[in-house]
Amino acid sequence: MANQLDQFFAALADPTRRAVVERLLDGPAAVGVLHAEHDMALPTFLRHLKVLERSGLVTSSKVGRVRTVEMQPDALAQAAGWFDAHRSMWERRMDRLAHLAEHMERTRT
């Protein structure tokens, strides 16, 4: 799972790829439609899509001459689980710190 998370975060490290993911949250789209929203050469844009596919964030399918890209919600769920686990740890630590600060304030006065 660590390697999958590495690929997930690496894929989202680029603003173009984040924009594609944001767009795909509205639903699947043809590569041509996605590319039209970005000011770059098609081969460069296709490399971005390849990174997103390798990370598991998107899949693509081809019907005739049209390649359609869609989100894979499972990839988002894995990352959300990772965030949830870390968030609960930090919330516990912050709660302990708040209790310590309250105790120190009470004993100081």
mmCIF file of the C-alpha atoms, coordinates in Angstrom:
data_MODEL
# 
_entry.id   MODEL 
# 
loop_
_atom_site.group_PDB 
_atom_site.id 
_atom_site.type_symbol 
_atom_site.label_atom_id 
_atom_site.label_alt_id 
_atom_site.label_comp_id 
_atom_site.label_asym_id 
_atom_site.label_entity_id 
_atom_site.label_seq_id 
_atom_site.pdbx_PDB_ins_code 
_atom_site.Cartn_x 
_atom_site.Cartn_y 
_atom_site.Cartn_z 
_atom_site.occupancy 
_atom_site.B_iso_or_equiv 
_atom_site.pdbx_formal_charge 
_atom_site.auth_seq_id 
_atom_site.auth_comp_id 
_atom_site.auth_asym_id 
_atom_site.auth_atom_id 
_atom_site.pdbx_PDB_model_num 
ATOM 1   C CA . MET A 1 1   ? 0.000   0.000  0.000   1.00 0.00 ? 1   MET A CA 1 
ATOM 2   C CA . ALA A 1 2   ? 2.908   2.376  0.666   1.00 0.00 ? 2   ALA A CA 1 
ATOM 3   C CA . ASN A 1 3   ? 3.974   2.279  -2.986  1.00 0.00 ? 3   ASN A CA 1 
ATOM 4   C CA . GLN A 1 4   ? 0.391   2.983  -4.092  1.00 0.00 ? 4   GLN A CA 1 
ATOM 5   C CA . LEU A 1 5   ? 0.215   5.959  -1.721  1.00 0.00 ? 5   LEU A CA 1 
ATOM 6   C CA . ASP A 1 6   ? 3.571   7.214  -3.030  1.00 0.00 ? 6   ASP A CA 1 
ATOM 7   C CA . GLN A 1 7   ? 2.227   7.124  -6.571  1.00 0.00 ? 7   GLN A CA 1 
ATOM 8   C CA . PHE A 1 8   ? -1.034  8.734  -5.452  1.00 0.00 ? 8   PHE A CA 1 
ATOM 9   C CA . PHE A 1 9   ? 0.687   11.702 -3.805  1.00 0.00 ? 9   PHE A CA 1 
ATOM 10  C CA . ALA A 1 10  ? 3.250   12.028 -6.604  1.00 0.00 ? 10  ALA A CA 1 
ATOM 11  C CA . ALA A 1 11  ? 0.426   12.162 -9.135  1.00 0.00 ? 11  ALA A CA 1 
ATOM 12  C CA . LEU A 1 12  ? -1.348  14.893 -7.193  1.00 0.00 ? 12  LEU A CA 1 
ATOM 13  C CA . ALA A 1 13  ? 1.857   16.899 -6.712  1.00 0.00 ? 13  ALA A CA 1 
ATOM 14  C CA . ASP A 1 14  ? 1.396   18.483 -10.139 1.00 0.00 ? 14  ASP A CA 1 
ATOM 15  C CA . PRO A 1 15  ? -1.202  21.261 -10.627 1.00 0.00 ? 15  PRO A CA 1 
ATOM 16  C CA . THR A 1 16  ? -2.211  20.007 -14.086 1.00 0.00 ? 16  THR A CA 1 
ATOM 17  C CA . ARG A 1 17  ? -2.960  16.545 -12.746 1.00 0.00 ? 17  ARG A CA 1 
ATOM 18  C CA . ARG A 1 18  ? -4.871  17.991 -9.791  1.00 0.00 ? 18  ARG A CA 1 
ATOM 19  C CA . ALA A 1 19  ? -6.944  20.045 -12.238 1.00 0.00 ? 19  ALA A CA 1 
ATOM 20  C CA . VAL A 1 20  ? -7.719  16.926 -14.278 1.00 0.00 ? 20  VAL A CA 1 
ATOM 21  C CA . VAL A 1 21  ? -8.792  15.075 -11.130 1.00 0.00 ? 21  VAL A CA 1 
ATOM 22  C CA . GLU A 1 22  ? -10.983 18.031 -10.105 1.00 0.00 ? 22  GLU A CA 1 
ATOM 23  C CA . ARG A 1 23  ? -12.593 18.042 -13.564 1.00 0.00 ? 23  ARG A CA 1 
ATOM 24  C CA . LEU A 1 24  ? -13.190 14.276 -13.478 1.00 0.00 ? 24  LEU A CA 1 
ATOM 25  C CA . LEU A 1 25  ? -15.077 14.592 -10.202 1.00 0.00 ? 25  LEU A CA 1 
ATOM 26  C CA . ASP A 1 26  ? -17.916 15.902 -12.399 1.00 0.00 ? 26  ASP A CA 1 
ATOM 27  C CA . GLY A 1 27  ? -17.848 12.691 -14.427 1.00 0.00 ? 27  GLY A CA 1 
ATOM 28  C CA . PRO A 1 28  ? -15.913 10.929 -17.197 1.00 0.00 ? 28  PRO A CA 1 
ATOM 29  C CA . ALA A 1 29  ? -14.563 13.011 -20.063 1.00 0.00 ? 29  ALA A CA 1 
ATOM 30  C CA . ALA A 1 30  ? -12.903 12.461 -23.407 1.00 0.00 ? 30  ALA A CA 1 
ATOM 31  C CA . VAL A 1 31  ? -9.175  13.130 -23.584 1.00 0.00 ? 31  VAL A CA 1 
ATOM 32  C CA . GLY A 1 32  ? -9.791  15.864 -26.138 1.00 0.00 ? 32  GLY A CA 1 
ATOM 33  C CA . VAL A 1 33  ? -12.166 17.673 -23.792 1.00 0.00 ? 33  VAL A CA 1 
ATOM 34  C CA . LEU A 1 34  ? -9.726  17.408 -20.891 1.00 0.00 ? 34  LEU A CA 1 
ATOM 35  C CA . HIS A 1 35  ? -6.811  18.548 -23.042 1.00 0.00 ? 35  HIS A CA 1 
ATOM 36  C CA . ALA A 1 36  ? -8.718  21.592 -24.335 1.00 0.00 ? 36  ALA A CA 1 
ATOM 37  C CA . GLU A 1 37  ? -8.750  23.002 -20.798 1.00 0.00 ? 37  GLU A CA 1 
ATOM 38  C CA . HIS A 1 38  ? -4.925  23.073 -20.631 1.00 0.00 ? 38  HIS A CA 1 
ATOM 39  C CA . ASP A 1 39  ? -2.409  25.146 -22.548 1.00 0.00 ? 39  ASP A CA 1 
ATOM 40  C CA . MET A 1 40  ? 0.096   22.436 -23.452 1.00 0.00 ? 40  MET A CA 1 
ATOM 41  C CA . ALA A 1 41  ? 0.968   20.082 -26.267 1.00 0.00 ? 41  ALA A CA 1 
ATOM 42  C CA . LEU A 1 42  ? -1.096  16.892 -26.459 1.00 0.00 ? 42  LEU A CA 1 
ATOM 43  C CA . PRO A 1 43  ? 1.904   14.554 -25.934 1.00 0.00 ? 43  PRO A CA 1 
ATOM 44  C CA . THR A 1 44  ? 2.759   16.413 -22.716 1.00 0.00 ? 44  THR A CA 1 
ATOM 45  C CA . PHE A 1 45  ? -0.832  16.213 -21.544 1.00 0.00 ? 45  PHE A CA 1 
ATOM 46  C CA . LEU A 1 46  ? -0.962  12.491 -22.327 1.00 0.00 ? 46  LEU A CA 1 
ATOM 47  C CA . ARG A 1 47  ? 2.081   11.965 -20.079 1.00 0.00 ? 47  ARG A CA 1 
ATOM 48  C CA . HIS A 1 48  ? 0.112   13.579 -17.254 1.00 0.00 ? 48  HIS A CA 1 
ATOM 49  C CA . LEU A 1 49  ? -2.772  11.190 -17.893 1.00 0.00 ? 49  LEU A CA 1 
ATOM 50  C CA . LYS A 1 50  ? -0.357  8.247  -17.886 1.00 0.00 ? 50  LYS A CA 1 
ATOM 51  C CA . VAL A 1 51  ? 0.908   9.276  -14.426 1.00 0.00 ? 51  VAL A CA 1 
ATOM 52  C CA . LEU A 1 52  ? -2.675  9.480  -13.168 1.00 0.00 ? 52  LEU A CA 1 
ATOM 53  C CA . GLU A 1 53  ? -3.425  6.037  -14.583 1.00 0.00 ? 53  GLU A CA 1 
ATOM 54  C CA . ARG A 1 54  ? -0.310  4.457  -13.041 1.00 0.00 ? 54  ARG A CA 1 
ATOM 55  C CA . SER A 1 55  ? -1.282  5.919  -9.680  1.00 0.00 ? 55  SER A CA 1 
ATOM 56  C CA . GLY A 1 56  ? -4.693  4.257  -9.920  1.00 0.00 ? 56  GLY A CA 1 
ATOM 57  C CA . LEU A 1 57  ? -6.563  7.560  -9.733  1.00 0.00 ? 57  LEU A CA 1 
ATOM 58  C CA . VAL A 1 58  ? -8.056  7.249  -13.214 1.00 0.00 ? 58  VAL A CA 1 
ATOM 59  C CA . THR A 1 59  ? -8.723  4.664  -15.867 1.00 0.00 ? 59  THR A CA 1 
ATOM 60  C CA . SER A 1 60  ? -9.330  5.151  -19.543 1.00 0.00 ? 60  SER A CA 1 
ATOM 61  C CA . SER A 1 61  ? -11.213 3.241  -22.184 1.00 0.00 ? 61  SER A CA 1 
ATOM 62  C CA . LYS A 1 62  ? -11.365 3.634  -25.919 1.00 0.00 ? 62  LYS A CA 1 
ATOM 63  C CA . VAL A 1 63  ? -14.471 3.373  -28.062 1.00 0.00 ? 63  VAL A CA 1 
ATOM 64  C CA . GLY A 1 64  ? -13.713 3.984  -31.722 1.00 0.00 ? 64  GLY A CA 1 
ATOM 65  C CA . ARG A 1 65  ? -11.389 6.959  -31.865 1.00 0.00 ? 65  ARG A CA 1 
ATOM 66  C CA . VAL A 1 66  ? -12.463 8.470  -28.543 1.00 0.00 ? 66  VAL A CA 1 
ATOM 67  C CA . ARG A 1 67  ? -10.560 7.710  -25.341 1.00 0.00 ? 67  ARG A CA 1 
ATOM 68  C CA . THR A 1 68  ? -12.560 8.484  -22.212 1.00 0.00 ? 68  THR A CA 1 
ATOM 69  C CA . VAL A 1 69  ? -10.989 8.992  -18.787 1.00 0.00 ? 69  VAL A CA 1 
ATOM 70  C CA . GLU A 1 70  ? -12.797 8.460  -15.485 1.00 0.00 ? 70  GLU A CA 1 
ATOM 71  C CA . MET A 1 71  ? -11.974 8.637  -11.785 1.00 0.00 ? 71  MET A CA 1 
ATOM 72  C CA . GLN A 1 72  ? -11.402 5.544  -9.681  1.00 0.00 ? 72  GLN A CA 1 
ATOM 73  C CA . PRO A 1 73  ? -12.935 6.271  -6.274  1.00 0.00 ? 73  PRO A CA 1 
ATOM 74  C CA . ASP A 1 74  ? -11.070 3.365  -4.626  1.00 0.00 ? 74  ASP A CA 1 
ATOM 75  C CA . ALA A 1 75  ? -7.796  5.268  -4.960  1.00 0.00 ? 75  ALA A CA 1 
ATOM 76  C CA . LEU A 1 76  ? -9.309  8.229  -3.136  1.00 0.00 ? 76  LEU A CA 1 
ATOM 77  C CA . ALA A 1 77  ? -10.677 5.921  -0.441  1.00 0.00 ? 77  ALA A CA 1 
ATOM 78  C CA . GLN A 1 78  ? -7.219  4.466  0.253   1.00 0.00 ? 78  GLN A CA 1 
ATOM 79  C CA . ALA A 1 79  ? -5.732  7.924  0.689   1.00 0.00 ? 79  ALA A CA 1 
ATOM 80  C CA . ALA A 1 80  ? -8.669  9.013  2.834   1.00 0.00 ? 80  ALA A CA 1 
ATOM 81  C CA . GLY A 1 81  ? -8.025  6.021  5.100   1.00 0.00 ? 81  GLY A CA 1 
ATOM 82  C CA . TRP A 1 82  ? -4.389  7.035  5.443   1.00 0.00 ? 82  TRP A CA 1 
ATOM 83  C CA . PHE A 1 83  ? -5.405  10.602 6.328   1.00 0.00 ? 83  PHE A CA 1 
ATOM 84  C CA . ASP A 1 84  ? -8.003  9.389  8.828   1.00 0.00 ? 84  ASP A CA 1 
ATOM 85  C CA . ALA A 1 85  ? -5.458  7.223  10.646  1.00 0.00 ? 85  ALA A CA 1 
ATOM 86  C CA . HIS A 1 86  ? -3.002  10.097 10.908  1.00 0.00 ? 86  HIS A CA 1 
ATOM 87  C CA . ARG A 1 87  ? -5.638  12.657 11.799  1.00 0.00 ? 87  ARG A CA 1 
ATOM 88  C CA . SER A 1 88  ? -6.827  10.631 14.788  1.00 0.00 ? 88  SER A CA 1 
ATOM 89  C CA . MET A 1 89  ? -3.237  10.308 16.042  1.00 0.00 ? 89  MET A CA 1 
ATOM 90  C CA . TRP A 1 90  ? -2.669  14.061 15.810  1.00 0.00 ? 90  TRP A CA 1 
ATOM 91  C CA . GLU A 1 91  ? -6.026  14.833 17.413  1.00 0.00 ? 91  GLU A CA 1 
ATOM 92  C CA . ARG A 1 92  ? -5.075  12.653 20.398  1.00 0.00 ? 92  ARG A CA 1 
ATOM 93  C CA . ARG A 1 93  ? -1.722  14.409 20.673  1.00 0.00 ? 93  ARG A CA 1 
ATOM 94  C CA . MET A 1 94  ? -3.335  17.832 20.478  1.00 0.00 ? 94  MET A CA 1 
ATOM 95  C CA . ASP A 1 95  ? -5.869  16.840 23.157  1.00 0.00 ? 95  ASP A CA 1 
ATOM 96  C CA . ARG A 1 96  ? -3.043  15.779 25.473  1.00 0.00 ? 96  ARG A CA 1 
ATOM 97  C CA . LEU A 1 97  ? -1.223  19.041 24.796  1.00 0.00 ? 97  LEU A CA 1 
ATOM 98  C CA . ALA A 1 98  ? -4.382  21.046 25.579  1.00 0.00 ? 98  ALA A CA 1 
ATOM 99  C CA . HIS A 1 99  ? -4.841  19.166 28.846  1.00 0.00 ? 99  HIS A CA 1 
ATOM 100 C CA . LEU A 1 100 ? -1.215  19.829 29.773  1.00 0.00 ? 100 LEU A CA 1 
ATOM 101 C CA . ALA A 1 101 ? -1.592  23.537 28.991  1.00 0.00 ? 101 ALA A CA 1 
ATOM 102 C CA . GLU A 1 102 ? -4.762  23.712 31.104  1.00 0.00 ? 102 GLU A CA 1 
ATOM 103 C CA . HIS A 1 103 ? -3.019  21.939 33.987  1.00 0.00 ? 103 HIS A CA 1 
ATOM 104 C CA . MET A 1 104 ? -0.035  24.283 33.768  1.00 0.00 ? 104 MET A CA 1 
ATOM 105 C CA . GLU A 1 105 ? -2.330  27.307 33.705  1.00 0.00 ? 105 GLU A CA 1 
ATOM 106 C CA . ARG A 1 106 ? -4.245  26.083 36.789  1.00 0.00 ? 106 ARG A CA 1 
ATOM 107 C CA . THR A 1 107 ? -1.072  25.375 38.760  1.00 0.00 ? 107 THR A CA 1 
ATOM 108 C CA . ARG A 1 108 ? 0.484   28.714 37.803  1.00 0.00 ? 108 ARG A CA 1 
ATOM 109 C CA . THR A 1 109 ? -2.360  30.794 39.196  1.00 0.00 ? 109 THR A CA 1 
# 
